[in-house]
Amino acid sequence: MRLGVLGGTFDPVHIGHLILAEAAREELALDRLLFVPAGQPWRKAGRDIATAADRLAMLEFAVSDNPAFEVCTIEVEREGPSYTVETLSEIKARSLPAQIFFIVGEDALEDMPNWKEPERIAELAEIVAAPRPGRPSPHETGRITLLRGMPIIGVSATAVRERVRDGRPIRYLVPPAVEDYIRRRQLYISS
């Protein structure tokens, strides 16, 4: 089995995440793709983020119509900070004999040397880099595969949160069910 893993805060999940996931699924011939929301994102310590329950609910709404997509709660259920190396180790143990593809944006790829046990991450999964708007493409190496068919989408969770906070529309930036959830729960209203 070919298994994609797309981790992140997903605060909130938006169309860029979904387009990335579908492009990776298609280009890498993935059987399944796991969305893994961070429980306690160590790189975002001190920043207000939506609760894990809210982020999980939004992800469930966003992926519910794609049978190849699944929300994985490993990091949300784990106590303490979320580290990719621990998550991939656990997924690999649960999913043998799967070939695992860890999908990251170029910004995360640049920061990966600062992550916990980056060498082990590369042993556990093939690293797949996706382009980000306004960034030079990383170089493909033996350890990094580039998503070549990925359209560059200029949507970010930060921009979605700012638009909500400013009372501006987010239609077409997030799936309709996610937009409805954000409005009903009054997420991102205050900074």
GROMACS .gro file of C-alpha atoms in nm:
model
  191
    1MET     CA    1   0.000   0.000   0.000
    2ARG     CA    2   0.114   0.353  -0.079
    3LEU     CA    3   0.022   0.586   0.207
    4GLY     CA    4   0.051   0.965   0.207
    5VAL     CA    5   0.084   1.160   0.532
    6LEU     CA    6   0.000   1.529   0.536
    7GLY     CA    7   0.052   1.687   0.875
    8GLY     CA    8  -0.019   2.038   0.990
    9THR     CA    9  -0.208   2.257   1.228
   10PHE     CA   10  -0.500   2.290   0.984
   11ASP     CA   11  -0.614   2.607   1.159
   12PRO     CA   12  -0.831   2.601   0.951
   13VAL     CA   13  -0.810   2.345   0.673
   14HIS     CA   14  -0.849   2.527   0.339
   15ILE     CA   15  -0.864   2.453  -0.033
   16GLY     CA   16  -0.486   2.470  -0.064
   17HIS     CA   17  -0.454   2.171   0.171
   18LEU     CA   18  -0.718   1.977  -0.022
   19ILE     CA   19  -0.571   2.056  -0.365
   20LEU     CA   20  -0.226   1.956  -0.238
   21ALA     CA   21  -0.365   1.629  -0.100
   22GLU     CA   22  -0.545   1.541  -0.423
   23ALA     CA   23  -0.243   1.635  -0.638
   24ALA     CA   24  -0.019   1.415  -0.420
   25ARG     CA   25  -0.270   1.129  -0.428
   26GLU     CA   26  -0.281   1.141  -0.805
   27GLU     CA   27   0.087   1.203  -0.881
   28LEU     CA   28   0.221   0.951  -0.628
   29ALA     CA   29  -0.054   0.692  -0.695
   30LEU     CA   30  -0.144   0.686  -0.326
   31ASP     CA   31  -0.399   0.435  -0.202
   32ARG     CA   32  -0.479   0.652   0.100
   33LEU     CA   33  -0.384   0.990   0.235
   34LEU     CA   34  -0.388   1.068   0.606
   35PHE     CA   35  -0.445   1.422   0.731
   36VAL     CA   36  -0.267   1.442   1.067
   37PRO     CA   37  -0.359   1.752   1.269
   38ALA     CA   38  -0.101   1.851   1.530
   39GLY     CA   39  -0.218   1.812   1.887
   40GLN     CA   40   0.024   2.059   2.044
   41PRO     CA   41   0.230   2.207   1.760
   42TRP     CA   42   0.573   2.270   1.911
   43ARG     CA   43   0.661   2.525   1.640
   44LYS     CA   44   0.351   2.732   1.724
   45ALA     CA   45   0.390   2.747   2.100
   46GLY     CA   46   0.247   3.067   2.241
   47ARG     CA   47   0.015   3.129   1.947
   48ASP     CA   48  -0.361   3.103   1.987
   49ILE     CA   49  -0.496   2.821   1.777
   50ALA     CA   50  -0.840   2.665   1.753
   51THR     CA   51  -0.895   2.369   1.982
   52ALA     CA   52  -0.797   2.025   1.863
   53ALA     CA   53  -1.167   1.929   1.864
   54ASP     CA   54  -1.254   2.222   1.636
   55ARG     CA   55  -0.966   2.152   1.398
   56LEU     CA   56  -1.058   1.782   1.386
   57ALA     CA   57  -1.423   1.862   1.314
   58MET     CA   58  -1.327   2.098   1.030
   59LEU     CA   59  -1.097   1.834   0.880
   60GLU     CA   60  -1.368   1.567   0.900
   61PHE     CA   61  -1.609   1.798   0.715
   62ALA     CA   62  -1.344   1.884   0.455
   63VAL     CA   63  -1.246   1.527   0.364
   64SER     CA   64  -1.577   1.346   0.412
   65ASP     CA   65  -1.655   1.324   0.040
   66ASN     CA   66  -1.322   1.169  -0.064
   67PRO     CA   67  -1.289   0.797   0.016
   68ALA     CA   68  -0.908   0.812  -0.025
   69PHE     CA   69  -0.875   1.076   0.249
   70GLU     CA   70  -0.880   1.001   0.619
   71VAL     CA   71  -0.825   1.207   0.934
   72CYS     CA   72  -0.569   1.049   1.167
   73THR     CA   73  -0.591   1.152   1.534
   74ILE     CA   74  -0.254   1.015   1.653
   75GLU     CA   75  -0.107   1.356   1.741
   76VAL     CA   76  -0.426   1.493   1.895
   77GLU     CA   77  -0.450   1.188   2.123
   78ARG     CA   78  -0.083   1.205   2.225
   79GLU     CA   79   0.017   1.399   2.538
   80GLY     CA   80   0.275   1.673   2.497
   81PRO     CA   81   0.419   1.836   2.185
   82SER     CA   82   0.361   1.681   1.843
   83TYR     CA   83   0.678   1.559   1.674
   84THR     CA   84   0.670   1.426   1.318
   85VAL     CA   85   0.929   1.156   1.385
   86GLU     CA   86   0.710   1.002   1.657
   87THR     CA   87   0.400   1.024   1.440
   88LEU     CA   88   0.566   0.860   1.140
   89SER     CA   89   0.710   0.584   1.362
   90GLU     CA   90   0.364   0.508   1.496
   91ILE     CA   91   0.200   0.520   1.153
   92LYS     CA   92   0.469   0.291   1.011
   93ALA     CA   93   0.419   0.041   1.296
   94ARG     CA   94   0.041   0.041   1.238
   95SER     CA   95   0.056   0.034   0.859
   96LEU     CA   96   0.318  -0.227   0.771
   97PRO     CA   97   0.399  -0.301   0.494
   98ALA     CA   98   0.299   0.040   0.359
   99GLN     CA   99   0.532   0.268   0.166
  100ILE     CA  100   0.492   0.605   0.339
  101PHE     CA  101   0.518   0.944   0.170
  102PHE     CA  102   0.548   1.244   0.403
  103ILE     CA  103   0.414   1.551   0.222
  104VAL     CA  104   0.540   1.897   0.321
  105GLY     CA  105   0.535   2.248   0.182
  106GLU     CA  106   0.862   2.411   0.082
  107ASP     CA  107   0.854   2.628   0.393
  108ALA     CA  108   0.841   2.322   0.618
  109LEU     CA  109   1.110   2.150   0.413
  110GLU     CA  110   1.347   2.443   0.469
  111ASP     CA  111   1.285   2.421   0.844
  112MET     CA  112   1.310   2.041   0.866
  113PRO     CA  113   1.677   2.038   0.976
  114ASN     CA  114   1.553   2.203   1.299
  115TRP     CA  115   1.292   1.933   1.365
  116LYS     CA  116   1.339   1.647   1.608
  117GLU     CA  117   1.545   1.369   1.443
  118PRO     CA  118   1.520   1.486   1.080
  119GLU     CA  119   1.742   1.200   0.959
  120ARG     CA  120   1.502   0.947   1.110
  121ILE     CA  121   1.207   1.117   0.936
  122ALA     CA  122   1.382   1.056   0.602
  123GLU     CA  123   1.434   0.690   0.697
  124LEU     CA  124   1.069   0.639   0.789
  125ALA     CA  125   0.915   0.801   0.482
  126GLU     CA  126   0.991   0.938   0.141
  127ILE     CA  127   0.979   1.317   0.172
  128VAL     CA  128   0.765   1.488  -0.089
  129ALA     CA  129   0.788   1.867  -0.125
  130ALA     CA  130   0.507   2.082  -0.259
  131PRO     CA  131   0.559   2.430  -0.405
  132ARG     CA  132   0.448   2.736  -0.210
  133PRO     CA  133   0.366   3.074  -0.366
  134GLY     CA  134   0.657   3.317  -0.379
  135ARG     CA  135   0.922   3.061  -0.288
  136PRO     CA  136   1.194   2.912  -0.508
  137SER     CA  137   1.148   2.542  -0.575
  138PRO     CA  138   1.367   2.311  -0.370
  139HIS     CA  139   1.608   2.084  -0.549
  140GLU     CA  140   1.504   1.725  -0.594
  141THR     CA  141   1.756   1.489  -0.437
  142GLY     CA  142   1.764   1.119  -0.366
  143ARG     CA  143   1.577   1.187  -0.041
  144ILE     CA  144   1.329   1.450  -0.162
  145THR     CA  145   1.069   1.414  -0.436
  146LEU     CA  146   0.902   1.722  -0.582
  147LEU     CA  147   0.532   1.733  -0.662
  148ARG     CA  148   0.548   1.850  -1.021
  149GLY     CA  149   0.176   1.852  -1.098
  150MET     CA  150   0.081   2.066  -0.801
  151PRO     CA  151  -0.075   2.400  -0.892
  152ILE     CA  152   0.053   2.683  -0.676
  153ILE     CA  153  -0.239   2.804  -0.466
  154GLY     CA  154  -0.202   3.135  -0.284
  155VAL     CA  155  -0.427   3.050   0.011
  156SER     CA  156  -0.303   3.029   0.369
  157ALA     CA  157  -0.469   2.952   0.700
  158THR     CA  158  -0.334   3.285   0.827
  159ALA     CA  159  -0.516   3.472   0.549
  160VAL     CA  160  -0.839   3.281   0.618
  161ARG     CA  161  -0.822   3.366   0.990
  162GLU     CA  162  -0.750   3.732   0.912
  163ARG     CA  163  -1.044   3.751   0.673
  164VAL     CA  164  -1.278   3.604   0.935
  165ARG     CA  165  -1.145   3.842   1.199
  166ASP     CA  166  -1.197   4.137   0.961
  167GLY     CA  167  -1.551   4.027   0.871
  168ARG     CA  168  -1.456   3.951   0.510
  169PRO     CA  169  -1.585   3.651   0.311
  170ILE     CA  170  -1.399   3.320   0.304
  171ARG     CA  171  -1.624   3.155   0.048
  172TYR     CA  172  -1.420   2.946  -0.198
  173LEU     CA  173  -1.116   2.956   0.034
  174VAL     CA  174  -1.251   2.675   0.255
  175PRO     CA  175  -1.511   2.404   0.187
  176PRO     CA  176  -1.868   2.523   0.254
  177ALA     CA  177  -1.909   2.295   0.557
  178VAL     CA  178  -1.588   2.436   0.708
  179GLU     CA  179  -1.707   2.792   0.648
  180ASP     CA  180  -2.037   2.708   0.817
  181TYR     CA  181  -1.855   2.550   1.112
  182ILE     CA  182  -1.630   2.855   1.155
  183ARG     CA  183  -1.933   3.085   1.153
  184ARG     CA  184  -2.142   2.870   1.390
  185ARG     CA  185  -1.856   2.828   1.639
  186GLN     CA  186  -1.744   3.191   1.595
  187LEU     CA  187  -1.384   3.085   1.543
  188TYR     CA  188  -1.113   3.341   1.466
  189ILE     CA  189  -1.336   3.639   1.552
  190SER     CA  190  -1.083   3.791   1.792
  191SER     CA  191  -0.707   3.803   1.744
   0.00000   0.00000   0.00000
